[in-house]
Amino acid sequence: MRLGISASRVLDDRDRDEVLELLDTDPITNVFVAARVRTVGLNPARLGGQMWGYGPRGRLVSLCYAGANMVPVNATPEAVQAFAERARRQGRRCSSIVGPSEAVRQLWERLEPHWGKARAIRWVQPVMATSSAPPVKPDPRVRRVRPEELPILLPACIAMFTEEIGVPPDNGDGGALYRSRVAELIRIGRSYARIDDGKVVFKAEIGAVTPHACQIQGVWVHPEMRGRGHAVAGMAAVVEEALKHFAPVVTLYVNDFNLPARAAYRKVGFKEVGTFTSVLF
């Protein structure tokens, strides 16, 4: 049965082509969700959550990925209302709401009275992108991490996550899920680092990849090595690799208050192309 445009519905693999068509209208903003759908499809068991659609089959207007993160896509005010109502009925299952600022703000206005206060809200997170070779010299010692180096890299990843999010990634399951994700990115060749004498100096991962764009995440420099240019040279190396092997556009998003990181990314050639907001639980 087709639903009217005022309703949202849970999508499945029959909707895959239409979902990807909508996601690809803004490949930078939607890179995370698009990569997930391209990799595993829309079956909730494989997707790790549900994909909600707004609009009847054949005329989807908006989407919302509802998994470990809740991510609105091209969400009109009417779609936001429908997604918020579904989320309210279902109860909070996500650890964050993240995406274009206006849609996230509208969602949170409707959900906060039912879900309670957030642990933190990052209202302004510039989305940055580049499609050009870096204008600065890349660090030749930044390379793909090898599988046997997981014990070396993992503590740096945990330190980055804790510093960025405010809580360690091993809450609940002792870190098993996070460890498996780090290991998987190493296995598929999307984890990069400079490792000197068994110590991670710089690291970053390419967390999402589509034919149109890829997203860098987890950028971190060892605290003792900061202020020495490792972020700029390391990011230049990762961007070079990303453009060569993964996608024609490289993107990321960053907290507005992280001025050193924003300055480093600009030196590598990134420009601001949008704004995200993250609500963290």
GROMACS .gro file of C-alpha atoms in nm:
model
  281
    1MET     CA    1   0.000   0.000   0.000
    2ARG     CA    2   0.133   0.343  -0.086
    3LEU     CA    3   0.137   0.598   0.190
    4GLY     CA    4   0.049   0.961   0.147
    5ILE     CA    5   0.316   1.225   0.146
    6SER     CA    6   0.228   1.322   0.504
    7ALA     CA    7   0.354   0.985   0.635
    8SER     CA    8   0.696   0.828   0.679
    9ARG     CA    9   0.769   0.462   0.619
   10VAL     CA   10   1.051   0.213   0.673
   11LEU     CA   11   1.231   0.152   0.344
   12ASP     CA   12   1.374  -0.174   0.213
   13ASP     CA   13   1.591  -0.296  -0.073
   14ARG     CA   14   1.313  -0.234  -0.324
   15ASP     CA   15   1.374   0.137  -0.262
   16ARG     CA   16   1.753   0.120  -0.302
   17ASP     CA   17   1.783   0.286  -0.644
   18GLU     CA   18   1.549   0.569  -0.551
   19VAL     CA   19   1.729   0.621  -0.219
   20LEU     CA   20   2.069   0.640  -0.389
   21GLU     CA   21   1.934   0.881  -0.649
   22LEU     CA   22   1.822   1.113  -0.370
   23LEU     CA   23   2.146   1.074  -0.175
   24ASP     CA   24   2.355   1.149  -0.482
   25THR     CA   25   2.192   1.489  -0.529
   26ASP     CA   26   2.428   1.609  -0.254
   27PRO     CA   27   2.718   1.361  -0.244
   28ILE     CA   28   2.930   1.560   0.003
   29THR     CA   29   2.662   1.611   0.267
   30ASN     CA   30   2.527   1.259   0.228
   31VAL     CA   31   2.852   1.063   0.193
   32PHE     CA   32   2.815   0.869   0.518
   33VAL     CA   33   2.461   0.747   0.453
   34ALA     CA   34   2.524   0.686   0.081
   35ALA     CA   35   2.832   0.476   0.157
   36ARG     CA   36   2.637   0.268   0.405
   37VAL     CA   37   2.352   0.204   0.161
   38ARG     CA   38   2.588   0.119  -0.126
   39THR     CA   39   2.773  -0.128   0.094
   40VAL     CA   40   2.491  -0.315   0.270
   41GLY     CA   41   2.161  -0.205   0.117
   42LEU     CA   42   1.848  -0.117   0.313
   43ASN     CA   43   1.767  -0.439   0.499
   44PRO     CA   44   1.764  -0.328   0.865
   45ALA     CA   45   1.961  -0.635   0.980
   46ARG     CA   46   2.250  -0.547   0.747
   47LEU     CA   47   2.208  -0.170   0.768
   48GLY     CA   48   2.235  -0.167   1.147
   49GLY     CA   49   1.916   0.036   1.174
   50GLN     CA   50   1.628   0.156   0.963
   51MET     CA   51   1.603   0.397   0.672
   52TRP     CA   52   1.290   0.608   0.692
   53GLY     CA   53   1.145   0.764   0.381
   54TYR     CA   54   0.907   1.057   0.348
   55GLY     CA   55   0.680   1.049   0.046
   56PRO     CA   56   0.515   0.770  -0.155
   57ARG     CA   57   0.712   0.505  -0.339
   58GLY     CA   58   0.846   0.656  -0.658
   59ARG     CA   59   0.847   1.010  -0.519
   60LEU     CA   60   1.067   1.008  -0.209
   61VAL     CA   61   1.132   1.361  -0.083
   62SER     CA   62   1.339   1.305   0.232
   63LEU     CA   63   1.521   1.032   0.423
   64CYS     CA   64   1.636   0.966   0.776
   65TYR     CA   65   1.893   0.702   0.868
   66ALA     CA   66   1.802   0.572   1.214
   67GLY     CA   67   2.085   0.356   1.342
   68ALA     CA   68   2.365   0.416   1.589
   69ASN     CA   69   2.341   0.773   1.460
   70MET     CA   70   2.026   0.948   1.341
   71VAL     CA   71   2.099   1.133   1.015
   72PRO     CA   72   1.834   1.338   0.832
   73VAL     CA   73   1.876   1.368   0.456
   74ASN     CA   74   1.719   1.646   0.247
   75ALA     CA   75   1.466   1.680   0.529
   76THR     CA   76   1.186   1.927   0.463
   77PRO     CA   77   1.000   2.073   0.764
   78GLU     CA   78   0.714   1.831   0.698
   79ALA     CA   79   0.954   1.538   0.681
   80VAL     CA   80   1.122   1.646   1.004
   81GLN     CA   81   0.783   1.641   1.175
   82ALA     CA   82   0.711   1.290   1.045
   83PHE     CA   83   1.058   1.159   1.139
   84ALA     CA   84   1.037   1.316   1.486
   85GLU     CA   85   0.701   1.152   1.549
   86ARG     CA   86   0.835   0.811   1.445
   87ALA     CA   87   1.146   0.859   1.660
   88ARG     CA   88   0.936   0.967   1.957
   89ARG     CA   89   0.717   0.657   1.933
   90GLN     CA   90   1.017   0.429   1.891
   91GLY     CA   91   1.223   0.581   2.172
   92ARG     CA   92   1.586   0.683   2.157
   93ARG     CA   93   1.812   0.413   2.013
   94CYS     CA   94   2.089   0.634   1.873
   95SER     CA   95   2.401   0.780   2.033
   96SER     CA   96   2.377   1.101   1.832
   97ILE     CA   97   2.176   1.305   1.585
   98VAL     CA   98   2.405   1.447   1.319
   99GLY     CA   99   2.358   1.620   0.985
  100PRO     CA  100   2.267   1.952   0.824
  101SER     CA  101   2.220   2.208   1.099
  102GLU     CA  102   1.866   2.325   1.030
  103ALA     CA  103   1.721   1.974   1.003
  104VAL     CA  104   1.900   1.856   1.319
  105ARG     CA  105   1.789   2.165   1.510
  106GLN     CA  106   1.426   2.108   1.409
  107LEU     CA  107   1.443   1.739   1.499
  108TRP     CA  108   1.592   1.812   1.838
  109GLU     CA  109   1.332   2.078   1.917
  110ARG     CA  110   1.066   1.809   1.876
  111LEU     CA  111   1.252   1.525   2.048
  112GLU     CA  112   1.411   1.694   2.349
  113PRO     CA  113   1.083   1.711   2.548
  114HIS     CA  114   1.053   1.331   2.513
  115TRP     CA  115   1.416   1.216   2.513
  116GLY     CA  116   1.552   1.451   2.780
  117LYS     CA  117   1.862   1.665   2.770
  118ALA     CA  118   2.157   1.581   2.549
  119ARG     CA  119   2.503   1.519   2.692
  120ALA     CA  120   2.647   1.778   2.455
  121ILE     CA  121   2.543   1.972   2.145
  122ARG     CA  122   2.792   2.087   1.880
  123TRP     CA  123   2.580   2.350   1.711
  124VAL     CA  124   2.828   2.458   1.443
  125GLN     CA  125   3.047   2.203   1.265
  126PRO     CA  126   3.178   2.332   0.933
  127VAL     CA  127   3.167   2.079   0.650
  128MET     CA  128   3.483   2.111   0.441
  129ALA     CA  129   3.581   1.963   0.106
  130THR     CA  130   3.859   1.960  -0.153
  131SER     CA  131   3.903   1.807  -0.496
  132SER     CA  132   4.255   1.936  -0.562
  133ALA     CA  133   4.601   1.806  -0.484
  134PRO     CA  134   4.726   1.964  -0.159
  135PRO     CA  135   4.932   2.283  -0.203
  136VAL     CA  136   5.165   2.173   0.077
  137LYS     CA  137   5.420   1.891   0.098
  138PRO     CA  138   5.276   1.565   0.229
  139ASP     CA  139   5.448   1.370   0.505
  140PRO     CA  140   5.623   1.078   0.329
  141ARG     CA  141   5.610   0.874   0.651
  142VAL     CA  142   5.231   0.863   0.659
  143ARG     CA  143   5.122   0.527   0.518
  144ARG     CA  144   4.854   0.263   0.539
  145VAL     CA  145   4.845   0.089   0.875
  146ARG     CA  146   4.918  -0.283   0.863
  147PRO     CA  147   4.689  -0.538   1.035
  148GLU     CA  148   4.958  -0.642   1.283
  149GLU     CA  149   4.981  -0.278   1.397
  150LEU     CA  150   4.628  -0.275   1.542
  151PRO     CA  151   4.760  -0.289   1.904
  152ILE     CA  152   4.970   0.020   1.830
  153LEU     CA  153   4.694   0.215   1.656
  154LEU     CA  154   4.400   0.126   1.882
  155PRO     CA  155   4.510   0.332   2.188
  156ALA     CA  156   4.550   0.637   1.961
  157CYS     CA  157   4.201   0.581   1.820
  158ILE     CA  158   4.056   0.552   2.170
  159ALA     CA  159   4.237   0.872   2.278
  160MET     CA  160   4.103   1.055   1.970
  161PHE     CA  161   3.746   0.936   2.028
  162THR     CA  162   3.752   1.026   2.396
  163GLU     CA  163   3.898   1.371   2.328
  164GLU     CA  164   3.649   1.441   2.049
  165ILE     CA  165   3.327   1.292   2.189
  166GLY     CA  166   3.388   1.333   2.562
  167VAL     CA  167   3.339   0.968   2.659
  168PRO     CA  168   3.551   0.659   2.580
  169PRO     CA  169   3.429   0.424   2.304
  170ASP     CA  170   3.440   0.116   2.526
  171ASN     CA  171   3.128   0.190   2.730
  172GLY     CA  172   2.888  -0.103   2.737
  173ASP     CA  173   3.072  -0.374   2.545
  174GLY     CA  174   3.428  -0.318   2.665
  175GLY     CA  175   3.522  -0.166   2.331
  176ALA     CA  176   3.470  -0.480   2.119
  177LEU     CA  177   3.258  -0.306   1.855
  178TYR     CA  178   3.494  -0.010   1.831
  179ARG     CA  179   3.797  -0.235   1.806
  180SER     CA  180   3.634  -0.433   1.525
  181ARG     CA  181   3.559  -0.112   1.334
  182VAL     CA  182   3.920   0.007   1.367
  183ALA     CA  183   4.042  -0.335   1.255
  184GLU     CA  184   3.806  -0.334   0.957
  185LEU     CA  185   3.931   0.005   0.835
  186ILE     CA  186   4.287  -0.126   0.857
  187ARG     CA  187   4.191  -0.444   0.671
  188ILE     CA  188   4.035  -0.257   0.378
  189GLY     CA  189   4.325  -0.013   0.352
  190ARG     CA  190   4.154   0.302   0.475
  191SER     CA  191   4.353   0.365   0.795
  192TYR     CA  192   4.661   0.588   0.767
  193ALA     CA  193   4.922   0.686   1.023
  194ARG     CA  194   5.275   0.797   1.088
  195ILE     CA  195   5.424   0.555   1.339
  196ASP     CA  196   5.769   0.636   1.479
  197ASP     CA  197   5.938   0.381   1.707
  198GLY     CA  198   5.607   0.217   1.792
  199LYS     CA  199   5.431   0.546   1.871
  200VAL     CA  200   5.151   0.697   1.662
  201VAL     CA  201   5.247   1.054   1.573
  202PHE     CA  202   4.956   1.123   1.335
  203LYS     CA  203   4.657   0.920   1.223
  204ALA     CA  204   4.338   0.952   1.020
  205GLU     CA  205   4.089   0.718   0.857
  206ILE     CA  206   3.880   0.734   0.542
  207GLY     CA  207   3.556   0.629   0.702
  208ALA     CA  208   3.305   0.652   0.416
  209VAL     CA  209   3.354   0.609   0.042
  210THR     CA  210   3.122   0.646  -0.258
  211PRO     CA  211   3.205   0.692  -0.626
  212HIS     CA  212   3.149   1.065  -0.576
  213ALA     CA  213   3.313   1.151  -0.242
  214CYS     CA  214   3.495   1.013   0.059
  215GLN     CA  215   3.503   1.135   0.418
  216ILE     CA  216   3.808   1.160   0.642
  217GLN     CA  217   3.751   1.100   1.012
  218GLY     CA  218   3.949   1.039   1.330
  219VAL     CA  219   4.223   1.294   1.264
  220TRP     CA  220   4.461   1.296   1.562
  221VAL     CA  221   4.812   1.408   1.649
  222HIS     CA  222   4.987   1.280   1.961
  223PRO     CA  223   4.961   1.555   2.228
  224GLU     CA  224   5.338   1.566   2.272
  225MET     CA  225   5.385   1.628   1.898
  226ARG     CA  226   5.129   1.901   1.839
  227GLY     CA  227   5.226   2.240   1.701
  228ARG     CA  228   5.497   2.095   1.477
  229GLY     CA  229   5.308   2.075   1.147
  230HIS     CA  230   5.220   1.706   1.166
  231ALA     CA  231   4.849   1.770   1.107
  232VAL     CA  232   4.907   1.968   0.788
  233ALA     CA  233   5.166   1.732   0.639
  234GLY     CA  234   4.977   1.423   0.753
  235MET     CA  235   4.646   1.543   0.612
  236ALA     CA  236   4.816   1.633   0.284
  237ALA     CA  237   4.936   1.274   0.258
  238VAL     CA  238   4.592   1.131   0.335
  239VAL     CA  239   4.419   1.365   0.088
  240GLU     CA  240   4.664   1.264  -0.184
  241GLU     CA  241   4.588   0.897  -0.117
  242ALA     CA  242   4.213   0.959  -0.101
  243LEU     CA  243   4.205   1.142  -0.435
  244LYS     CA  244   4.424   0.877  -0.596
  245HIS     CA  245   4.249   0.565  -0.470
  246PHE     CA  246   3.899   0.643  -0.346
  247ALA     CA  247   3.700   0.941  -0.480
  248PRO     CA  248   3.727   1.272  -0.668
  249VAL     CA  249   3.618   1.478  -0.366
  250VAL     CA  250   3.747   1.452  -0.008
  251THR     CA  251   3.535   1.586   0.274
  252LEU     CA  252   3.522   1.608   0.654
  253TYR     CA  253   3.349   1.806   0.926
  254VAL     CA  254   3.504   1.973   1.228
  255ASN     CA  255   3.397   2.156   1.542
  256ASP     CA  256   3.391   2.533   1.492
  257PHE     CA  257   3.588   2.586   1.815
  258ASN     CA  258   3.874   2.365   1.695
  259LEU     CA  259   4.060   2.655   1.538
  260PRO     CA  260   4.396   2.476   1.494
  261ALA     CA  261   4.230   2.193   1.301
  262ARG     CA  262   4.032   2.429   1.081
  263ALA     CA  263   4.348   2.625   1.001
  264ALA     CA  264   4.535   2.304   0.919
  265TYR     CA  265   4.261   2.185   0.685
  266ARG     CA  266   4.255   2.518   0.503
  267LYS     CA  267   4.631   2.492   0.447
  268VAL     CA  268   4.574   2.152   0.286
  269GLY     CA  269   4.318   2.305   0.049
  270PHE     CA  270   3.985   2.236   0.219
  271LYS     CA  271   3.708   2.495   0.187
  272GLU     CA  272   3.390   2.523   0.392
  273VAL     CA  273   3.085   2.405   0.196
  274GLY     CA  274   2.818   2.361   0.462
  275THR     CA  275   2.740   2.328   0.833
  276PHE     CA  276   2.649   2.026   1.043
  277THR     CA  277   2.513   2.004   1.396
  278SER     CA  278   2.563   1.706   1.629
  279VAL     CA  279   2.349   1.624   1.932
  280LEU     CA  280   2.538   1.375   2.152
  281PHE     CA  281   2.384   1.142   2.412
   0.00000   0.00000   0.00000
